[in-house]
Coordinates of N, CA and C in Angstrom, one line a residue:
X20 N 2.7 -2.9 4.0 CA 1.9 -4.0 4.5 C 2.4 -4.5 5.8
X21 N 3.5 -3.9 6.4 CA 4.2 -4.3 7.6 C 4.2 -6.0 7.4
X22 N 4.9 -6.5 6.8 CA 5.7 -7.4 6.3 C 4.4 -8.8 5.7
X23 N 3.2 -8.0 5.8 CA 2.4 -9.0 5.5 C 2.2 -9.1 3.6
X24 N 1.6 -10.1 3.2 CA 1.5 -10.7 1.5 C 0.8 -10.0 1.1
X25 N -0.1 -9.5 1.3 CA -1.5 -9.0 1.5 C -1.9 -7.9 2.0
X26 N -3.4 -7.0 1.3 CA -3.8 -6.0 2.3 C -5.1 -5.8 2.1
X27 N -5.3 -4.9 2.1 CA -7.5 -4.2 1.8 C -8.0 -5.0 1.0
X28 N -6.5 -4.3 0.0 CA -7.4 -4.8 -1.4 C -7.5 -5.9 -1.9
X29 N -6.8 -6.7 -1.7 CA -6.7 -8.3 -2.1 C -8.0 -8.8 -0.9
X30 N -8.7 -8.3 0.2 CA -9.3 -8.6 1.3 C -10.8 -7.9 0.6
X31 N -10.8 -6.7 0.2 CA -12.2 -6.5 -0.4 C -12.4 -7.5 -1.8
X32 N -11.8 -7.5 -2.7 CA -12.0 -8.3 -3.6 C -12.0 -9.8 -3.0
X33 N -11.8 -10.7 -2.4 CA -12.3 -11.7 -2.0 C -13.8 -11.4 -1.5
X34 N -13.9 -10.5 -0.9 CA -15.1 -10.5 -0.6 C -16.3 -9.9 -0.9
X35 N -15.6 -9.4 -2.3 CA -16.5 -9.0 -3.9 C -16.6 -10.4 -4.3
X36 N -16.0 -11.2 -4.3 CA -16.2 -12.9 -4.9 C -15.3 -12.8 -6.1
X37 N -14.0 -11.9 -6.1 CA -12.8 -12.0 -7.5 C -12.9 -13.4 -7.5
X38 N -12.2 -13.8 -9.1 CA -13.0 -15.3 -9.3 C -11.4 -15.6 -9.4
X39 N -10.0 -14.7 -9.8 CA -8.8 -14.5 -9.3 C -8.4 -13.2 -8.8
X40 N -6.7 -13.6 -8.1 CA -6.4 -12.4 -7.7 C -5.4 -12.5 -8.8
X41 N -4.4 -11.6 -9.8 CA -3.3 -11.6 -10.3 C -2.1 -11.2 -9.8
X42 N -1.2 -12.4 -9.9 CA -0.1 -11.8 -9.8 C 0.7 -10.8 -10.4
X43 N 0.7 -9.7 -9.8 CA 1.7 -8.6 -10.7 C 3.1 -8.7 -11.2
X44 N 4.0 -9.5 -10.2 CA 5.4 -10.0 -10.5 C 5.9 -9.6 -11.7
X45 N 4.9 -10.5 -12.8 CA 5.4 -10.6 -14.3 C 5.4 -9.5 -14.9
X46 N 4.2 -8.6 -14.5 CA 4.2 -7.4 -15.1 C 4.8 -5.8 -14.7
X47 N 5.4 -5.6 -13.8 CA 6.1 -5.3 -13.0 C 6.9 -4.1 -13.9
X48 N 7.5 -3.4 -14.2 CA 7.9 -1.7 -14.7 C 8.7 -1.5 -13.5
X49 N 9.4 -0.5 -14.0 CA 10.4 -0.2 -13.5 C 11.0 0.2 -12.2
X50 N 10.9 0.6 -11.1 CA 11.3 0.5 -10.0 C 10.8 -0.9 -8.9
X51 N 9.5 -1.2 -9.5 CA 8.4 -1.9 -8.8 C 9.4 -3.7 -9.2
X52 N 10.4 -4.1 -10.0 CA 10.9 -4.9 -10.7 C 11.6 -5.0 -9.4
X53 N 12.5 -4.0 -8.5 CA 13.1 -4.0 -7.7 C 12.6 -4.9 -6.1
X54 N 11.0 -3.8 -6.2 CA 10.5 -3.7 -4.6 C 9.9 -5.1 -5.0
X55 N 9.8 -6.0 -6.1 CA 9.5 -7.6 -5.9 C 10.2 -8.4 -5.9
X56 N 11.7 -7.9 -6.0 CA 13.0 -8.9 -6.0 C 13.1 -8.5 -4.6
X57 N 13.1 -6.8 -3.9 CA 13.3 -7.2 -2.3 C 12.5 -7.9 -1.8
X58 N 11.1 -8.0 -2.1 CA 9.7 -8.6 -1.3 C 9.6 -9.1 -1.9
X59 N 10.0 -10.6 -1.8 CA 9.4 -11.5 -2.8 C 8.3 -12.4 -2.5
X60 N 7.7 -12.3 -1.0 CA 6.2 -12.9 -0.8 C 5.2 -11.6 -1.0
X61 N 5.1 -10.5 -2.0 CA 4.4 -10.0 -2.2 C 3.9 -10.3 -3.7
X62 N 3.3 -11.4 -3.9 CA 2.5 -12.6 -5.2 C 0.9 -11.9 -5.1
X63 N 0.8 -11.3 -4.2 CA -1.0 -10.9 -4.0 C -1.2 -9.6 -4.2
X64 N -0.8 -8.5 -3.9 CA -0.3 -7.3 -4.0 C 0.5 -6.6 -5.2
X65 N -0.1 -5.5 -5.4 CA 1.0 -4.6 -6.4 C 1.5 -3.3 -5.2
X66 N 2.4 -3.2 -4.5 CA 2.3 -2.4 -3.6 C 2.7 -1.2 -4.2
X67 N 2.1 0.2 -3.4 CA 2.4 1.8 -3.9 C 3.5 2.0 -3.1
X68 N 5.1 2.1 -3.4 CA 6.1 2.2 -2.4 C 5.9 3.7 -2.4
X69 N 5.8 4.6 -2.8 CA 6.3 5.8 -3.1 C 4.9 6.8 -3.7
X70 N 5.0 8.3 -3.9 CA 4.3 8.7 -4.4 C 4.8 10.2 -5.4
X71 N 5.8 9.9 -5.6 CA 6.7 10.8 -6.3 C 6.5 10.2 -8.1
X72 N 6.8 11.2 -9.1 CA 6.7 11.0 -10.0 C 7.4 9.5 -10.8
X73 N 8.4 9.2 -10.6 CA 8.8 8.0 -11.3 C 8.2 6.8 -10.3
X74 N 7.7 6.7 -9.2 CA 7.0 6.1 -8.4 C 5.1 5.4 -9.2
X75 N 5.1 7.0 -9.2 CA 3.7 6.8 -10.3 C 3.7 6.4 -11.4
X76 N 4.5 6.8 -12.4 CA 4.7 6.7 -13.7 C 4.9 4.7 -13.8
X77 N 5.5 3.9 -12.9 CA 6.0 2.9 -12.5 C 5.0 1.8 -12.3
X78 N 4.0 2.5 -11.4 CA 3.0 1.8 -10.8 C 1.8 1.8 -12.2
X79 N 1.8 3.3 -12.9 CA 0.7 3.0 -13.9 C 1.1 1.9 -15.1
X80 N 2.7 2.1 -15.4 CA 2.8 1.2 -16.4 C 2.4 -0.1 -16.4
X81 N 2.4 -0.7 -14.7 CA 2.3 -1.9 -14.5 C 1.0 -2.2 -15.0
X82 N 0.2 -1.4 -13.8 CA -1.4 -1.7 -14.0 C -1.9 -2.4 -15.6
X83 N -0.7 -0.8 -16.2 CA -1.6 -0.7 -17.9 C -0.9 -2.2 -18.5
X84 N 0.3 -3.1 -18.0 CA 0.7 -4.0 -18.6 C 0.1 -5.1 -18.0
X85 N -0.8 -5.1 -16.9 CA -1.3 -6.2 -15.9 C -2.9 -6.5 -16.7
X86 N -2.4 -7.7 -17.3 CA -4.2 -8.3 -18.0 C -5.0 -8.7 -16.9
X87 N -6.1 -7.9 -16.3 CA -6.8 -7.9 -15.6 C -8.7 -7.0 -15.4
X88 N -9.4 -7.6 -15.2 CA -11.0 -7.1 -15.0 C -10.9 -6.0 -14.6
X89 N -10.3 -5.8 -13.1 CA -10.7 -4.4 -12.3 C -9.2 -4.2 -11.3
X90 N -9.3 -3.5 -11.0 CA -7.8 -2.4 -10.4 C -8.8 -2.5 -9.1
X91 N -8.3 -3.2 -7.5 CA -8.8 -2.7 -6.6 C -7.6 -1.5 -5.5
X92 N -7.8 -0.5 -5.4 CA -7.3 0.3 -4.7 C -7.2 0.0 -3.1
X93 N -6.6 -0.5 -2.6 CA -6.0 -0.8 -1.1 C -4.8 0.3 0.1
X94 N -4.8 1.9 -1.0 CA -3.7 2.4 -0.1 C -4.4 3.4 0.6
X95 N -3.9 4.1 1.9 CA -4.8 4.7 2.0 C -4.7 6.1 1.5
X96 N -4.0 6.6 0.3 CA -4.8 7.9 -0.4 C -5.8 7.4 -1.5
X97 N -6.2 8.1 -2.2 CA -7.6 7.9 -3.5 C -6.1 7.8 -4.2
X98 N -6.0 6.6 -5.0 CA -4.8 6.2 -5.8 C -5.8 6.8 -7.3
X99 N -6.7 6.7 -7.6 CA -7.6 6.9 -8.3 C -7.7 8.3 -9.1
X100 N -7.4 8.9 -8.5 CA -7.2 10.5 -8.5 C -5.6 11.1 -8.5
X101 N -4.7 10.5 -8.4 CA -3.1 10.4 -8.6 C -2.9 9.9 -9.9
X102 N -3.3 8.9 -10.4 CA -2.6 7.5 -11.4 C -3.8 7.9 -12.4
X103 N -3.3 7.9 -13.7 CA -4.1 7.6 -14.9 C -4.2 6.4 -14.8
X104 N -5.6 5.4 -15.2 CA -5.7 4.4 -15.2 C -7.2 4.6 -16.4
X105 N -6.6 3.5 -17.0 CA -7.5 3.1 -18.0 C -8.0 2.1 -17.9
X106 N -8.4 1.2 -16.8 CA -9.1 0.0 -16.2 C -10.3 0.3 -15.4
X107 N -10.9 -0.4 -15.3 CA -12.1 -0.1 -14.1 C -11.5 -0.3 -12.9
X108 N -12.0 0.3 -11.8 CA -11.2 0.3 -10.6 C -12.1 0.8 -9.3
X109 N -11.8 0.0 -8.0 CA -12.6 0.7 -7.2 C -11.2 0.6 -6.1
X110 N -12.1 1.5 -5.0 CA -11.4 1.8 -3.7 C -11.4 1.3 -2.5
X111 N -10.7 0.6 -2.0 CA -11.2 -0.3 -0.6 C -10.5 0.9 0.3
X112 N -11.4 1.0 1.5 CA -11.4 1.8 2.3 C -11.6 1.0 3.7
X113 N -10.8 1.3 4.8 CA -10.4 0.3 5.9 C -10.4 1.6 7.4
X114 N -10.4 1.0 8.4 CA -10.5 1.8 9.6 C -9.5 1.1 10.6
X115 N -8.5 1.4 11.2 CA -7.5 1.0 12.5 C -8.8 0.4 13.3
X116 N -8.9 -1.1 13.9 CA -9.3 -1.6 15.1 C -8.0 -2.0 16.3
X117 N -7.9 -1.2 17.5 CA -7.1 -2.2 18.2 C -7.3 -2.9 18.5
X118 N -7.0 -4.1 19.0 CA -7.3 -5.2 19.4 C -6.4 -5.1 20.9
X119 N -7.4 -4.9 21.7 CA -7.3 -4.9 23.2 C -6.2 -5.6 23.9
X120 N -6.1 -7.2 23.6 CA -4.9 -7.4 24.1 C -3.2 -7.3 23.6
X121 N -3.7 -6.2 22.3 CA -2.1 -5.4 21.6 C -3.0 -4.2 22.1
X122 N -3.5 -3.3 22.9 CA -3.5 -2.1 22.9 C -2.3 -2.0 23.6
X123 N -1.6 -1.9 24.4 CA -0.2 -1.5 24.6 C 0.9 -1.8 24.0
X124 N 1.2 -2.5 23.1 CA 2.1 -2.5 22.4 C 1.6 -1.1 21.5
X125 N 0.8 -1.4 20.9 CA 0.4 0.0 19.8 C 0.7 1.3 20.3
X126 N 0.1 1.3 21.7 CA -0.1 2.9 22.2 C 1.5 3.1 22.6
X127 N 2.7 2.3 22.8 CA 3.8 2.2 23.1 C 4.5 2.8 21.6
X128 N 3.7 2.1 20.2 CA 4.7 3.2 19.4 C 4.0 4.2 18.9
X129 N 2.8 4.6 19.3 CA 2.1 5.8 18.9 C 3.1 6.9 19.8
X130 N 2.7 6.4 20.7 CA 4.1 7.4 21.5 C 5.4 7.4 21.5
X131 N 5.5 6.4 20.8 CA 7.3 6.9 20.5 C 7.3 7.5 19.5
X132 N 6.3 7.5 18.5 CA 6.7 8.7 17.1 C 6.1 9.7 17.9
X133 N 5.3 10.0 18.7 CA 5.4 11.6 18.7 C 6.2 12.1 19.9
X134 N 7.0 11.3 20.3 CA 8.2 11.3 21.4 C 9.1 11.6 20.2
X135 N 9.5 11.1 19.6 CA 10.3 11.6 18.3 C 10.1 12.7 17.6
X136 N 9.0 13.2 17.1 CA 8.6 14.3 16.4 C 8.8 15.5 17.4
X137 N 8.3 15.6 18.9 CA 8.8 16.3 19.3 C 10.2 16.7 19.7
X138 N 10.6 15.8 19.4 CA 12.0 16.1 20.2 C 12.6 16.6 18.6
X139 N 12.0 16.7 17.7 CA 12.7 16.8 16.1 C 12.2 18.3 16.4
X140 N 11.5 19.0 16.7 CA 10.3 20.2 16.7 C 11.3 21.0 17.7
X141 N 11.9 20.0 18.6 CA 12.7 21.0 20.1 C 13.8 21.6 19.2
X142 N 14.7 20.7 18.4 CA 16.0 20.8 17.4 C 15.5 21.9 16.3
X143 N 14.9 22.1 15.9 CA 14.1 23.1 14.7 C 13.0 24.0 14.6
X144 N 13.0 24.3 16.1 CA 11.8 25.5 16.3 C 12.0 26.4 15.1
X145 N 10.3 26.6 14.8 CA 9.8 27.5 13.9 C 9.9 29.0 14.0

């Protein structure tokens, strides 16, 4: 969320008219117990840190212990098609806008990761 409370999904579901958001905190499984004691203004959000097996396994337990209507999906892979979920659930889907007066700060680190990647590419030619 780059250090924000919030993301898609908490943002489409307001604007589905959710009548709450839940907090996941309480319900929380195993590694995810951690990433809310390091982030502890994430009260609005169940965040996907990872996408490795105990990562998964972590995130569905929650869901499955989180008493709630509907699962909204805010990351950007199809979390949907990863995670067994036995809830109803939809997908919020989102597009990069720059906003003109940060376009150079942005295009300053779009270029520095691929000022990085290549210089990782120069060290490890194929």
């Amino acid at each position: 969320h780059g250090g924000m409370p919030y993301g898609a999904g908490f943002v489409l579901a307001k604007e589905l008219g959710a009548g709450e958001i839940v907090d996941p905190r309480q319900h929380a499984k195993g590694s995810l117990i951690g990433v809310f004691e390091k982030f502890p203004h994430l009260s609005l959000a169940l965040p996907a840190m990872g996408y490795g097996p105990e990562q998964i396994r972590d995130l569905e337990a929650t869901i499955q212990n989180t008493e709630c209507d509907c699962i909204v999906f805010g990351t950007p892979i199809d979390l949907g098609s990863v995670l067994k979920v036995e809830k109803p659930w939809v997908r919020a889907r989102y597009c990069l806008e720059v906003v003109p007066e940060h376009s150079k700060e942005f295009f300053d680190v779009v270029d520095s990761v691929f000022e990085h990647f290549a210089e990782k590419s120069l060290d490890h030619p194929q």
